[in-house]
């Protein structure tokens, strides 16, 4: 261990302790690999000394950012991997949509393997690309908001969420299937209500709230794995008992439903809806940080949020003050408030509390 002047810091050094600004705010957590941007930010904050461990990590290219390397939606749309993913995604939506309609309207038996196979092939197209699922879905954010798209998106998120939770391959398949079928009951709700552009009346909302039970009954009739049935029944339940249809609490909620709920809410809020545009992922993360720990299982929620935020490293964003910049540093204690590098400045959103990330560009 060594305590070094900020002027002596070099890229690749690892912080041994948390580093605070003169006003007492945490600006660099311990175990952070220093990059040029972070060293500049430390001296910009008048930090004099930093405790450094003996370990020196190689700098990964993507940890150092400048405006020219930022990911940007228009550039992503030109990438062949993006086009390949969209092509595969649309094919899956079409095949899965046909099958779901057959299940609901023609009483066809549910082919879980076919549905999973389609999801995995879409995931494979994603894994062949260096872009994360969240960058892909943000880039496609103006896509159709049908139940089919939503279900596939939630299944893809559940699939990667299972990896973050170190689930077994069998559980990963199970949780992906839970994501695929969680909203199947919505296919039994009239489109006039589901796609109503205005505010729902209480009666209409009461009809929407029947979809978990309707989905559960359909899946039960088809004798699907009980966890898939419970995920459909319980994905609107909340750990504090404020959810529906039953008002279950904590561990009364099936563990698969607890995972699907987080993926479901994140997907629904960041996607376009008939009555509103997509909400910035960082606003959704902020909402989860503010009241999520009561409503969702913290073990699942914190793992999810940390990985989602990390996937936006390097992304170009627009701030609420109108400036554009790149996310250059993630604040582990306030995930929705990263450090953003603008043309002339570093803005620490955990300190500049009047500025937010309005959108991913
Ligand atoms: Fe739902
Ligand atoms: Fe949903």
Short mmCIF file of C-alpha atoms and ligand atoms in Angstrom, two decimals:
data_model
loop_
_atom_site.label_atom_id
_atom_site.label_comp_id
_atom_site.label_asym_id
_atom_site.label_seq_id
_atom_site.Cartn_x
_atom_site.Cartn_y
_atom_site.Cartn_z
CA UNK A 1 0.00 0.00 0.00
CA UNK A 2 1.12 3.59 -0.63
CA UNK A 3 -0.35 7.03 -0.16
CA UNK A 4 0.42 9.04 -3.27
CA UNK A 5 -0.05 12.65 -4.32
CA UNK A 6 -2.70 12.91 -7.02
CA UNK A 7 0.04 14.16 -9.36
CA UNK A 8 1.86 10.83 -8.89
CA UNK A 9 -1.11 8.64 -9.86
CA UNK A 10 -0.84 6.48 -12.95
CA UNK A 11 -3.39 4.60 -15.03
CA UNK A 12 -3.93 1.03 -13.87
CA UNK A 13 -3.29 1.76 -10.17
CA UNK A 14 -6.08 0.49 -7.88
CA UNK A 15 -7.52 2.53 -4.99
CA UNK A 16 -7.20 0.87 -1.60
CA UNK A 17 -9.72 3.04 0.26
CA UNK A 18 -12.72 5.21 -0.62
CA UNK A 19 -11.68 8.69 -1.75
CA UNK A 20 -13.80 11.67 -0.71
CA UNK A 21 -13.98 15.22 -2.02
CA UNK A 22 -13.23 18.16 0.31
CA UNK A 23 -16.97 18.46 0.94
CA UNK A 24 -17.10 14.87 2.18
CA UNK A 25 -18.77 13.24 -0.84
CA UNK A 26 -17.53 9.84 -1.99
CA UNK A 27 -16.03 10.37 -5.44
CA UNK A 28 -13.96 7.24 -6.06
CA UNK A 29 -14.83 4.01 -4.21
CA UNK A 30 -12.11 1.61 -3.12
CA UNK A 31 -10.97 -1.07 -5.60
CA UNK A 32 -11.39 1.31 -8.54
CA UNK A 33 -8.90 0.91 -11.39
CA UNK A 34 -7.64 4.40 -12.18
CA UNK A 35 -8.01 5.68 -15.71
CA UNK A 36 -6.86 8.97 -17.21
CA UNK A 37 -10.38 10.40 -16.80
CA UNK A 38 -10.60 9.43 -13.13
CA UNK A 39 -7.15 10.88 -12.38
CA UNK A 40 -8.17 14.14 -14.11
CA UNK A 41 -11.40 14.16 -12.12
CA UNK A 42 -9.52 13.63 -8.82
CA UNK A 43 -7.26 16.59 -9.46
CA UNK A 44 -10.27 18.63 -10.64
CA UNK A 45 -11.79 17.97 -7.22
CA UNK A 46 -8.62 19.16 -5.46
CA UNK A 47 -7.96 15.72 -3.95
CA UNK A 48 -4.37 15.80 -2.64
CA UNK A 49 -3.67 12.18 -1.54
CA UNK A 50 -5.03 8.81 -2.64
CA UNK A 51 -4.37 5.42 -1.00
CA UNK A 52 -3.22 2.97 -3.63
CA UNK A 53 -2.91 -0.81 -3.33
CA UNK A 54 0.11 -2.76 -4.57
CA UNK A 55 -1.95 -4.24 -7.39
CA UNK A 56 -1.70 -2.70 -10.83
CA UNK A 57 -4.46 -3.67 -13.27
CA UNK A 58 -4.03 -3.48 -17.02
CA UNK A 59 -6.21 -0.73 -18.46
CA UNK A 60 -9.01 -2.15 -20.55
CA UNK A 61 -9.55 -0.02 -23.63
CA UNK A 62 -13.23 0.54 -22.88
CA UNK A 63 -12.54 1.91 -19.40
CA UNK A 64 -11.03 5.03 -20.93
CA UNK A 65 -13.43 7.14 -22.81
CA UNK A 66 -13.42 10.14 -25.01
CA UNK A 67 -16.17 11.65 -27.08
CA UNK A 68 -14.91 10.03 -30.26
CA UNK A 69 -15.25 6.49 -28.84
CA UNK A 70 -18.68 6.98 -27.33
CA UNK A 71 -21.45 4.60 -28.33
CA UNK A 72 -24.18 6.44 -30.08
CA UNK A 73 -27.53 5.21 -31.32
CA UNK A 74 -27.13 6.34 -34.92
CA UNK A 75 -23.71 4.67 -35.21
CA UNK A 76 -25.05 1.47 -33.61
CA UNK A 77 -27.87 1.28 -36.18
CA UNK A 78 -25.26 1.14 -38.94
CA UNK A 79 -23.42 -1.82 -37.41
CA UNK A 80 -23.91 -5.19 -39.19
CA UNK A 81 -24.28 -6.91 -35.79
CA UNK A 82 -27.19 -4.62 -34.97
CA UNK A 83 -28.88 -5.34 -38.32
CA UNK A 84 -28.36 -9.09 -37.81
CA UNK A 85 -29.85 -8.89 -34.32
CA UNK A 86 -32.90 -6.91 -35.49
CA UNK A 87 -33.47 -9.38 -38.33
CA UNK A 88 -33.37 -12.34 -35.91
CA UNK A 89 -35.47 -10.48 -33.35
CA UNK A 90 -38.23 -9.74 -35.86
CA UNK A 91 -38.27 -13.38 -37.02
CA UNK A 92 -38.62 -14.57 -33.42
CA UNK A 93 -41.41 -12.08 -32.72
CA UNK A 94 -43.32 -13.28 -35.75
CA UNK A 95 -42.95 -17.02 -34.93
CA UNK A 96 -43.62 -16.61 -31.24
CA UNK A 97 -46.56 -14.28 -31.86
CA UNK A 98 -48.18 -16.83 -34.17
CA UNK A 99 -47.73 -19.57 -31.59
CA UNK A 100 -49.07 -17.46 -28.70
CA UNK A 101 -52.14 -16.55 -30.75
CA UNK A 102 -52.70 -20.27 -31.51
CA UNK A 103 -52.46 -21.08 -27.79
CA UNK A 104 -54.95 -18.41 -26.79
CA UNK A 105 -57.44 -18.51 -29.66
CA UNK A 106 -57.14 -22.09 -31.01
CA UNK A 107 -56.44 -23.93 -27.78
CA UNK A 108 -53.12 -25.20 -29.22
CA UNK A 109 -50.80 -26.88 -26.67
CA UNK A 110 -47.89 -24.66 -25.49
CA UNK A 111 -44.57 -25.55 -27.10
CA UNK A 112 -42.14 -24.25 -24.46
CA UNK A 113 -39.11 -25.71 -26.26
CA UNK A 114 -39.91 -23.88 -29.50
CA UNK A 115 -40.40 -20.61 -27.63
CA UNK A 116 -37.14 -21.08 -25.70
CA UNK A 117 -35.27 -22.06 -28.85
CA UNK A 118 -36.39 -18.85 -30.53
CA UNK A 119 -35.29 -16.79 -27.54
CA UNK A 120 -31.90 -18.50 -27.40
CA UNK A 121 -31.30 -17.94 -31.12
CA UNK A 122 -32.09 -14.24 -30.63
CA UNK A 123 -29.75 -14.20 -27.64
CA UNK A 124 -27.05 -15.84 -29.75
CA UNK A 125 -27.36 -13.03 -32.33
CA UNK A 126 -26.89 -10.62 -29.44
CA UNK A 127 -23.88 -12.47 -28.02
CA UNK A 128 -22.18 -12.31 -31.42
CA UNK A 129 -22.19 -8.54 -31.04
CA UNK A 130 -20.13 -6.45 -28.61
CA UNK A 131 -23.28 -4.52 -27.65
CA UNK A 132 -25.22 -5.27 -24.49
CA UNK A 133 -28.88 -6.25 -24.45
CA UNK A 134 -29.68 -2.87 -22.90
CA UNK A 135 -27.84 -0.92 -25.59
CA UNK A 136 -29.72 -2.98 -28.20
CA UNK A 137 -33.09 -2.48 -26.56
CA UNK A 138 -32.42 1.26 -26.03
CA UNK A 139 -31.52 1.54 -29.70
CA UNK A 140 -34.77 -0.25 -30.59
CA UNK A 141 -36.77 1.78 -28.07
CA UNK A 142 -39.22 3.11 -30.62
CA UNK A 143 -40.25 -0.38 -31.66
CA UNK A 144 -43.76 -1.73 -31.32
CA UNK A 145 -44.80 -2.07 -27.68
CA UNK A 146 -46.93 -5.17 -28.22
CA UNK A 147 -47.18 -7.92 -25.61
CA UNK A 148 -45.07 -10.11 -27.94
CA UNK A 149 -42.18 -7.63 -28.03
CA UNK A 150 -42.43 -6.99 -24.32
CA UNK A 151 -42.44 -10.73 -23.53
CA UNK A 152 -39.39 -11.44 -25.69
CA UNK A 153 -37.54 -8.44 -24.22
CA UNK A 154 -38.31 -9.56 -20.67
CA UNK A 155 -37.19 -13.12 -21.53
CA UNK A 156 -33.89 -11.81 -22.97
CA UNK A 157 -33.31 -9.69 -19.87
CA UNK A 158 -34.19 -12.66 -17.60
CA UNK A 159 -31.70 -14.80 -19.52
CA UNK A 160 -28.80 -12.43 -18.84
CA UNK A 161 -30.06 -11.69 -15.31
CA UNK A 162 -29.75 -15.45 -14.59
CA UNK A 163 -26.04 -15.24 -15.49
CA UNK A 164 -25.57 -12.27 -13.16
CA UNK A 165 -27.18 -14.30 -10.37
CA UNK A 166 -24.96 -17.32 -11.18
CA UNK A 167 -27.99 -19.56 -11.66
CA UNK A 168 -27.53 -23.08 -13.05
CA UNK A 169 -28.20 -23.73 -16.76
CA UNK A 170 -31.53 -25.40 -15.87
CA UNK A 171 -32.63 -22.44 -13.74
CA UNK A 172 -31.51 -20.06 -16.47
CA UNK A 173 -33.83 -21.84 -18.93
CA UNK A 174 -36.60 -21.81 -16.34
CA UNK A 175 -36.31 -18.10 -15.61
CA UNK A 176 -36.16 -17.31 -19.35
CA UNK A 177 -39.40 -19.28 -19.86
CA UNK A 178 -40.94 -17.42 -16.90
CA UNK A 179 -40.10 -14.14 -18.67
CA UNK A 180 -41.58 -15.39 -21.95
CA UNK A 181 -44.93 -16.39 -20.47
CA UNK A 182 -45.35 -13.91 -17.59
CA UNK A 183 -47.84 -11.70 -19.48
CA UNK A 184 -49.59 -14.40 -21.52
CA UNK A 185 -52.84 -13.44 -19.73
CA UNK A 186 -52.68 -10.03 -21.45
CA UNK A 187 -53.58 -11.76 -24.72
CA UNK A 188 -57.00 -12.33 -23.15
CA UNK A 189 -57.52 -8.61 -22.40
CA UNK A 190 -59.25 -6.55 -25.14
CA UNK A 191 -56.88 -4.42 -27.25
CA UNK A 192 -59.20 -1.45 -26.78
CA UNK A 193 -58.11 -1.40 -23.13
CA UNK A 194 -54.51 -2.60 -23.53
CA UNK A 195 -53.72 -0.06 -26.25
CA UNK A 196 -55.87 2.80 -25.02
CA UNK A 197 -53.81 5.94 -25.51
CA UNK A 198 -55.46 7.89 -22.68
CA UNK A 199 -55.82 7.37 -18.96
CA UNK A 200 -57.56 4.13 -17.95
CA UNK A 201 -60.79 4.30 -15.93
CA UNK A 202 -60.91 2.34 -12.67
CA UNK A 203 -63.05 -0.35 -14.33
CA UNK A 204 -60.59 -0.67 -17.22
CA UNK A 205 -57.66 -0.93 -14.83
CA UNK A 206 -59.54 -3.60 -12.88
CA UNK A 207 -59.84 -5.59 -16.12
CA UNK A 208 -56.08 -5.23 -16.81
CA UNK A 209 -55.41 -6.46 -13.29
CA UNK A 210 -57.06 -9.78 -14.13
CA UNK A 211 -54.23 -10.75 -16.53
CA UNK A 212 -52.04 -12.51 -13.90
CA UNK A 213 -54.88 -14.87 -12.92
CA UNK A 214 -55.94 -15.41 -16.56
CA UNK A 215 -52.33 -16.24 -17.52
CA UNK A 216 -51.91 -18.55 -14.54
CA UNK A 217 -55.08 -20.50 -15.45
CA UNK A 218 -53.93 -20.88 -19.05
CA UNK A 219 -50.47 -22.14 -18.05
CA UNK A 220 -51.94 -24.43 -15.39
CA UNK A 221 -54.25 -25.97 -17.98
CA UNK A 222 -51.16 -26.70 -20.10
CA UNK A 223 -49.35 -28.23 -17.09
CA UNK A 224 -46.27 -26.00 -17.41
CA UNK A 225 -43.61 -26.00 -14.68
CA UNK A 226 -45.21 -24.54 -11.48
CA UNK A 227 -42.61 -21.73 -11.36
CA UNK A 228 -43.70 -20.58 -14.84
CA UNK A 229 -47.31 -20.59 -13.62
CA UNK A 230 -46.39 -18.67 -10.44
CA UNK A 231 -44.35 -16.10 -12.36
CA UNK A 232 -47.47 -15.33 -14.42
CA UNK A 233 -49.64 -15.18 -11.29
CA UNK A 234 -47.26 -13.21 -9.02
CA UNK A 235 -45.24 -10.86 -11.22
CA UNK A 236 -47.25 -7.84 -10.03
CA UNK A 237 -46.91 -8.73 -6.35
CA UNK A 238 -44.52 -6.57 -4.26
CA UNK A 239 -42.43 -7.63 -1.25
CA UNK A 240 -44.15 -4.99 0.94
CA UNK A 241 -47.60 -6.42 0.14
CA UNK A 242 -48.66 -3.49 -2.08
CA UNK A 243 -49.00 -5.53 -5.28
CA UNK A 244 -51.81 -7.49 -6.91
CA UNK A 245 -53.77 -9.76 -7.42
CA UNK A 246 -53.35 -11.19 -3.89
CA UNK A 247 -51.12 -8.77 -1.95
CA UNK A 248 -48.48 -11.41 -1.12
CA UNK A 249 -45.40 -10.35 0.87
CA UNK A 250 -41.67 -11.22 0.77
CA UNK A 251 -40.99 -14.93 0.46
CA UNK A 252 -44.66 -15.73 -0.15
CA UNK A 253 -43.79 -14.59 -3.67
CA UNK A 254 -42.22 -17.35 -5.79
CA UNK A 255 -38.48 -16.71 -6.32
CA UNK A 256 -38.87 -16.81 -10.13
CA UNK A 257 -41.65 -14.21 -9.95
CA UNK A 258 -39.38 -11.99 -7.81
CA UNK A 259 -36.76 -12.02 -10.58
CA UNK A 260 -39.21 -11.61 -13.46
CA UNK A 261 -40.85 -8.62 -11.71
CA UNK A 262 -37.61 -6.63 -11.79
CA UNK A 263 -36.91 -7.41 -15.46
CA UNK A 264 -40.58 -6.70 -16.30
CA UNK A 265 -40.72 -3.27 -14.65
CA UNK A 266 -37.38 -2.21 -16.08
CA UNK A 267 -38.43 -3.26 -19.60
CA UNK A 268 -41.92 -1.75 -19.37
CA UNK A 269 -40.65 1.62 -18.15
CA UNK A 270 -37.76 1.97 -20.59
CA UNK A 271 -39.93 0.98 -23.58
CA UNK A 272 -42.27 3.24 -25.50
CA UNK A 273 -45.95 3.01 -24.57
CA UNK A 274 -48.99 4.25 -26.46
CA UNK A 275 -49.50 6.95 -23.82
CA UNK A 276 -45.84 8.02 -23.37
CA UNK A 277 -42.34 7.78 -24.84
CA UNK A 278 -39.58 5.63 -23.34
CA UNK A 279 -38.29 6.67 -19.90
CA UNK A 280 -34.53 7.14 -19.53
CA UNK A 281 -32.91 4.04 -17.95
CA UNK A 282 -31.23 6.28 -15.37
CA UNK A 283 -34.59 7.70 -14.25
CA UNK A 284 -35.86 4.13 -13.83
CA UNK A 285 -32.72 3.17 -11.90
CA UNK A 286 -33.22 6.26 -9.72
CA UNK A 287 -36.80 5.16 -9.01
CA UNK A 288 -35.60 1.66 -8.07
CA UNK A 289 -32.93 3.20 -5.78
CA UNK A 290 -35.49 5.43 -4.06
CA UNK A 291 -38.18 2.90 -3.18
CA UNK A 292 -37.11 -0.40 -4.70
CA UNK A 293 -35.57 -2.04 -1.66
CA UNK A 294 -38.94 -2.29 0.09
CA UNK A 295 -40.81 -3.55 -2.94
CA UNK A 296 -38.34 -5.97 -4.52
CA UNK A 297 -35.94 -8.56 -3.16
CA UNK A 298 -32.74 -6.52 -2.49
CA UNK A 299 -30.52 -9.50 -3.35
CA UNK A 300 -31.93 -9.59 -6.88
CA UNK A 301 -32.47 -5.85 -7.29
CA UNK A 302 -28.95 -4.71 -6.38
CA UNK A 303 -27.33 -7.29 -8.66
CA UNK A 304 -29.61 -6.20 -11.48
CA UNK A 305 -29.04 -2.46 -11.09
CA UNK A 306 -25.27 -2.72 -10.84
CA UNK A 307 -25.02 -4.77 -14.04
CA UNK A 308 -27.48 -2.58 -15.94
CA UNK A 309 -25.61 0.58 -15.03
CA UNK A 310 -22.26 -0.96 -15.97
CA UNK A 311 -23.69 -1.80 -19.39
CA UNK A 312 -24.16 1.95 -20.01
CA UNK A 313 -20.48 2.72 -19.41
CA UNK A 314 -19.17 4.64 -22.47
CA UNK A 315 -22.65 5.63 -23.59
CA UNK A 316 -23.37 9.10 -24.84
CA UNK A 317 -26.13 10.83 -22.89
CA UNK A 318 -28.09 14.08 -22.87
CA UNK A 319 -28.32 15.85 -19.52
CA UNK A 320 -31.26 17.86 -18.21
CA UNK A 321 -29.17 21.05 -18.56
CA UNK A 322 -29.01 20.42 -22.32
CA UNK A 323 -25.35 19.33 -22.40
CA UNK A 324 -24.22 16.07 -23.98
CA UNK A 325 -21.47 13.85 -22.67
CA UNK A 326 -20.19 10.33 -22.02
CA UNK A 327 -20.65 8.21 -18.92
CA UNK A 328 -17.07 7.79 -17.73
CA UNK A 329 -17.42 6.57 -14.19
CA UNK A 330 -20.06 4.62 -12.25
CA UNK A 331 -20.73 5.64 -8.67
CA UNK A 332 -21.31 2.34 -6.84
CA UNK A 333 -23.17 3.97 -3.95
CA UNK A 334 -25.48 6.00 -6.21
CA UNK A 335 -25.86 3.98 -9.38
CA UNK A 336 -28.27 6.40 -11.06
CA UNK A 337 -25.79 9.28 -10.67
CA UNK A 338 -22.63 8.49 -12.66
CA UNK A 339 -19.84 10.87 -13.64
CA UNK A 340 -20.37 12.37 -17.10
CA UNK A 341 -17.64 13.91 -19.24
CA UNK A 342 -18.95 16.79 -21.31
CA UNK A 343 -16.99 18.77 -23.88
CA UNK A 344 -15.26 20.96 -21.31
CA UNK A 345 -16.06 19.45 -17.96
CA UNK A 346 -16.60 16.45 -15.70
CA UNK A 347 -20.02 16.50 -14.05
CA UNK A 348 -20.50 14.32 -11.00
CA UNK A 349 -24.27 13.82 -10.96
CA UNK A 350 -24.17 12.63 -7.33
CA UNK A 351 -22.99 16.14 -6.41
CA UNK A 352 -24.82 18.19 -9.03
CA UNK A 353 -28.19 16.98 -7.83
CA UNK A 354 -30.10 19.48 -9.98
CA UNK A 355 -28.85 17.74 -13.17
CA UNK A 356 -30.15 14.33 -14.38
CA UNK A 357 -29.62 12.09 -17.38
CA UNK A 358 -32.55 12.84 -19.66
CA UNK A 359 -31.81 10.28 -22.36
CA UNK A 360 -29.29 7.87 -23.84
CA UNK A 361 -28.25 9.17 -27.25
FE1 LIG B 1 -48.02 -8.10 -16.29
FE1 LIG B 2 -45.01 -7.56 -18.21
#
